[in-house]
Short mmCIF file of C-alpha atoms in Angstrom, two decimals:
data_model
loop_
_atom_site.label_atom_id
_atom_site.label_comp_id
_atom_site.label_asym_id
_atom_site.label_seq_id
_atom_site.Cartn_x
_atom_site.Cartn_y
_atom_site.Cartn_z
CA LYS P 1 -27.93 -27.08 -10.18
CA ALA P 2 -29.82 -25.57 -13.04
CA GLY P 3 -28.98 -21.97 -13.77
CA VAL P 4 -31.21 -18.94 -14.05
CA THR P 5 -33.82 -19.29 -16.77
CA GLN P 6 -35.66 -16.52 -18.56
CA THR P 7 -38.59 -16.65 -20.93
CA PRO P 8 -39.17 -15.72 -23.61
CA ARG P 9 -35.71 -15.27 -25.09
CA TYR P 10 -36.85 -12.92 -27.84
CA LEU P 11 -39.83 -10.62 -28.20
CA ILE P 12 -41.02 -8.15 -30.80
CA LYS P 13 -43.67 -5.67 -29.75
CA THR P 14 -45.05 -2.40 -31.07
CA ARG P 15 -45.20 0.95 -29.33
CA GLY P 16 -48.00 1.23 -26.80
CA GLN P 17 -48.21 -2.48 -26.09
CA GLN P 18 -47.26 -4.10 -22.81
CA VAL P 19 -44.96 -7.03 -22.16
CA THR P 20 -44.33 -9.50 -19.34
CA LEU P 21 -40.99 -11.23 -18.88
CA SER P 22 -40.39 -14.19 -16.62
CA CYS P 23 -37.39 -15.33 -14.58
CA SER P 24 -36.79 -18.50 -12.58
CA PRO P 25 -33.84 -18.20 -10.19
CA ILE P 26 -31.34 -20.85 -9.21
CA SER P 27 -32.93 -23.36 -6.85
CA GLY P 28 -32.65 -22.10 -3.28
CA HIS P 29 -32.01 -18.50 -4.27
CA ARG P 30 -34.54 -16.06 -2.88
CA SER P 31 -33.38 -12.79 -4.42
CA VAL P 32 -34.11 -11.83 -8.01
CA SER P 33 -32.79 -8.63 -9.55
CA TRP P 34 -33.66 -7.20 -12.95
CA TYR P 35 -31.38 -5.16 -15.19
CA GLN P 36 -31.76 -3.42 -18.53
CA GLN P 37 -28.84 -3.41 -20.94
CA THR P 38 -28.65 -1.04 -23.91
CA PRO P 39 -25.68 -0.01 -26.05
CA GLY P 40 -26.03 3.60 -24.94
CA GLN P 41 -26.64 3.22 -21.20
CA GLY P 42 -24.99 -0.10 -20.44
CA LEU P 43 -26.32 -2.28 -17.65
CA GLN P 44 -28.78 -0.50 -15.38
CA PHE P 45 -30.52 -1.80 -12.28
CA LEU P 46 -34.31 -1.94 -12.44
CA PHE P 47 -35.37 -3.55 -9.15
CA GLU P 48 -34.79 -6.41 -6.75
CA TYR P 49 -37.26 -8.75 -5.13
CA PHE P 50 -36.70 -10.83 -2.03
CA SER P 51 -39.32 -12.99 -0.37
CA GLU P 52 -42.04 -11.54 -2.59
CA THR P 53 -41.19 -7.96 -1.58
CA GLN P 54 -39.48 -5.29 -3.61
CA ARG P 55 -36.33 -4.57 -1.63
CA ASN P 56 -34.61 -2.09 -3.91
CA LYS P 57 -35.52 0.00 -6.92
CA GLY P 58 -33.58 1.79 -9.64
CA ASN P 59 -34.39 5.01 -11.46
CA PHE P 60 -36.89 3.81 -14.01
CA PRO P 61 -40.40 5.16 -14.66
CA GLY P 62 -43.46 3.52 -13.16
CA ARG P 63 -44.17 1.78 -16.48
CA PHE P 64 -41.63 -0.78 -15.29
CA SER P 65 -42.96 -3.02 -12.56
CA GLY P 66 -42.31 -6.44 -11.17
CA ARG P 67 -43.39 -9.05 -8.74
CA GLN P 68 -42.14 -12.21 -7.13
CA PHE P 69 -44.03 -15.36 -6.33
CA SER P 70 -43.74 -17.64 -3.31
CA ASN P 71 -41.51 -20.03 -5.27
CA SER P 72 -39.11 -17.08 -5.93
CA ARG P 73 -39.96 -16.90 -9.62
CA SER P 74 -40.25 -13.32 -10.76
CA GLU P 75 -41.93 -11.41 -13.52
CA MET P 76 -41.37 -7.93 -14.80
CA ASN P 77 -43.89 -5.95 -16.77
CA VAL P 78 -43.42 -2.97 -19.03
CA SER P 79 -46.55 -1.08 -19.98
CA THR P 80 -47.06 1.40 -22.80
CA LEU P 81 -43.89 0.36 -24.57
CA GLU P 82 -41.66 3.01 -26.11
CA LEU P 83 -39.01 2.60 -28.81
CA GLY P 84 -36.36 3.29 -26.18
CA ASP P 85 -37.42 0.21 -24.22
CA SER P 86 -35.71 -1.97 -26.83
CA ALA P 87 -33.01 -3.70 -24.82
CA LEU P 88 -31.67 -6.89 -23.35
CA TYR P 89 -33.46 -7.54 -20.06
CA LEU P 90 -31.40 -9.57 -17.65
CA CYS P 91 -32.47 -11.34 -14.52
CA ALA P 92 -29.95 -12.23 -11.81
CA SER P 93 -30.41 -14.44 -8.80
CA SER P 94 -28.59 -14.66 -5.49
CA PRO P 95 -29.20 -16.44 -2.19
CA GLY P 96 -30.65 -13.31 -0.64
CA THR P 97 -28.22 -12.16 2.00
CA ARG P 98 -26.80 -8.80 1.06
CA GLN P 99 -23.62 -8.21 -0.91
CA GLU P 100 -23.28 -11.67 -2.37
CA THR P 101 -22.66 -12.70 -5.93
CA GLN P 102 -25.40 -12.46 -8.51
CA TYR P 103 -25.74 -14.99 -11.33
CA PHE P 104 -27.30 -13.87 -14.58
CA GLY P 105 -29.77 -15.63 -16.81
CA PRO P 106 -29.50 -15.63 -20.61
CA GLY P 107 -31.70 -12.55 -20.95
CA THR P 108 -34.76 -11.58 -22.95
CA ARG P 109 -34.09 -9.47 -26.00
CA LEU P 110 -36.99 -7.06 -26.55
CA LEU P 111 -37.44 -5.13 -29.76
CA VAL P 112 -40.06 -2.38 -29.84
CA LEU P 113 -41.16 -1.26 -33.30
CA GLN O 1 -18.73 11.75 -12.45
CA LYS O 2 -19.86 8.23 -13.27
CA GLU O 3 -20.21 5.90 -10.30
CA VAL O 4 -18.11 3.14 -11.87
CA GLU O 5 -15.65 3.99 -14.61
CA GLN O 6 -13.83 1.79 -17.04
CA ASN O 7 -11.86 2.48 -20.19
CA SER O 8 -14.04 1.27 -23.06
CA GLY O 9 -11.08 0.06 -25.12
CA PRO O 10 -10.58 -1.91 -27.17
CA LEU O 11 -7.59 -3.21 -25.28
CA SER O 12 -5.54 -5.31 -27.65
CA VAL O 13 -2.99 -7.81 -26.31
CA PRO O 14 -1.13 -10.61 -28.07
CA GLU O 15 -1.83 -14.22 -27.20
CA GLY O 16 0.12 -15.30 -24.14
CA ALA O 17 0.51 -11.78 -22.75
CA ILE O 18 -0.96 -10.31 -19.57
CA ALA O 19 -4.11 -8.23 -19.97
CA SER O 20 -4.70 -5.56 -17.33
CA LEU O 21 -8.19 -4.17 -16.91
CA ASN O 22 -8.93 -1.27 -14.58
CA CYS O 23 -11.96 0.14 -12.83
CA THR O 24 -12.52 3.07 -10.46
CA TYR O 25 -15.58 3.73 -8.34
CA SER O 26 -16.91 6.79 -6.59
CA ASP O 27 -18.78 5.46 -3.53
CA ARG O 28 -16.25 5.07 -0.70
CA GLY O 29 -18.73 2.90 1.17
CA SER O 30 -18.73 0.22 -1.54
CA GLN O 31 -18.14 -3.21 -0.07
CA SER O 32 -18.34 -5.84 -2.80
CA PHE O 33 -16.64 -5.85 -6.16
CA PHE O 34 -17.15 -8.15 -9.10
CA TRP O 35 -15.75 -8.80 -12.54
CA TYR O 36 -18.05 -10.23 -15.18
CA ARG O 37 -17.19 -11.31 -18.70
CA GLN O 38 -19.72 -10.81 -21.49
CA TYR O 39 -19.40 -12.25 -24.95
CA SER O 40 -21.25 -10.50 -27.75
CA GLY O 41 -24.94 -11.38 -27.65
CA LYS O 42 -24.61 -13.27 -24.37
CA SER O 43 -25.32 -12.48 -20.73
CA PRO O 44 -22.64 -11.54 -18.16
CA GLU O 45 -20.74 -14.42 -16.63
CA LEU O 46 -19.05 -14.05 -13.23
CA ILE O 47 -15.26 -14.28 -13.23
CA MET O 48 -14.22 -13.01 -9.81
CA SER O 49 -15.55 -11.42 -6.67
CA ILE O 50 -13.39 -9.54 -4.16
CA TYR O 51 -14.35 -8.00 -0.85
CA SER O 52 -11.14 -6.97 0.94
CA ASN O 53 -8.00 -5.06 -0.01
CA GLY O 54 -5.27 -6.98 -1.75
CA ASP O 55 -5.08 -9.63 -4.41
CA LYS O 56 -7.28 -12.63 -5.08
CA GLU O 57 -6.17 -15.25 -7.57
CA ASP O 58 -8.24 -17.84 -9.42
CA GLY O 59 -6.42 -19.71 -12.16
CA ARG O 60 -5.23 -17.25 -14.79
CA PHE O 61 -7.22 -14.42 -13.22
CA THR O 62 -6.15 -12.08 -10.41
CA ALA O 63 -8.37 -9.38 -8.99
CA GLN O 64 -6.80 -6.52 -7.07
CA LEU O 65 -8.64 -4.16 -4.76
CA ASN O 66 -7.43 -0.89 -3.25
CA LYS O 67 -10.23 0.76 -1.29
CA ALA O 68 -8.15 3.79 -0.34
CA SER O 69 -7.64 4.58 -4.03
CA GLN O 70 -11.14 3.33 -4.95
CA TYR O 71 -9.61 1.10 -7.57
CA VAL O 72 -10.23 -2.45 -8.74
CA SER O 73 -8.30 -4.27 -11.41
CA LEU O 74 -8.34 -7.61 -13.17
CA LEU O 75 -5.22 -9.26 -14.55
CA ILE O 76 -5.51 -12.07 -17.07
CA ARG O 77 -2.32 -14.06 -17.47
CA ASP O 78 -1.48 -16.10 -20.57
CA SER O 79 -4.28 -14.40 -22.51
CA GLN O 80 -6.09 -16.63 -25.01
CA PRO O 81 -8.21 -15.69 -28.04
CA SER O 82 -11.19 -17.10 -26.13
CA ASP O 83 -10.67 -14.32 -23.56
CA SER O 84 -11.73 -11.77 -26.18
CA ALA O 85 -14.89 -10.28 -24.71
CA THR O 86 -16.19 -7.25 -22.81
CA TYR O 87 -15.22 -7.20 -19.14
CA LEU O 88 -17.65 -5.50 -16.78
CA CYS O 89 -16.71 -4.15 -13.39
CA ALA O 90 -19.59 -4.12 -10.88
CA VAL O 91 -19.79 -2.61 -7.42
CA ASN O 92 -22.29 -3.23 -4.61
CA GLY O 93 -22.42 -0.55 -1.96
CA PRO O 94 -23.53 -0.63 1.67
CA GLY O 95 -27.22 -0.86 2.36
CA THR O 96 -28.03 -1.33 -1.30
CA ALA O 97 -29.02 -4.95 -1.04
CA SER O 98 -28.43 -6.58 -4.38
CA LYS O 99 -28.12 -3.48 -6.52
CA LEU O 100 -25.03 -3.79 -8.64
CA THR O 101 -23.70 -0.67 -10.33
CA PHE O 102 -21.84 -1.53 -13.52
CA GLY O 103 -19.18 0.20 -15.50
CA THR O 104 -19.64 0.42 -19.23
CA GLY O 105 -17.12 -2.36 -19.78
CA THR O 106 -13.74 -2.75 -21.41
CA ARG O 107 -13.56 -4.63 -24.69
CA LEU O 108 -10.55 -6.96 -24.76
CA GLN O 109 -9.12 -8.32 -28.00
CA VAL O 110 -6.51 -11.08 -27.81
CA THR O 111 -4.66 -11.31 -31.08
CA LEU O 112 -2.87 -14.35 -32.53
#
């Protein structure tokens, strides 16, 4: 089975712009979770989508949003970028029943200038 | 108090030795526990999952869970230089769907 894929792998944006990141889960997996990783805060949960519905949400401002399509692919969007949004954004997929293992994609590294 | 705590290290062990990595968590209702390995510049890679008290072995890796003490550990036997990485402990609590709470990770260095 192919693993989790994320595009793009690298992005450079300027403050105030918006960005959209994409994630394709492992075939058959219906849950997609998004995480932000920074040196200062570590890995932090953004949100989780299951069957096109947001099932869980972390403590991030409303500038961070996401969606999931009927084929389980997911996108996350960050509007009005700030310097502090520079991070590695990781997508993880799992079958969708609760508590099971999540498998991470390679991540998108975002640099905000 | 942080929800998941790990010693940041670095933990330095000689090649062939046993590396012991520890993790404590605050939510007594936590039900699923995971160890991920992350090489510099890469994404986390699953090593072990454990759900019930006791030990779980997979090759050179053994995860240990003690829910009463809210403690999870990972032992790496016969440590190799390729084991040098950051090890992340992650916890999934009840009713939190797929929200993993991560520790900040322990950096392991295996020396020749």
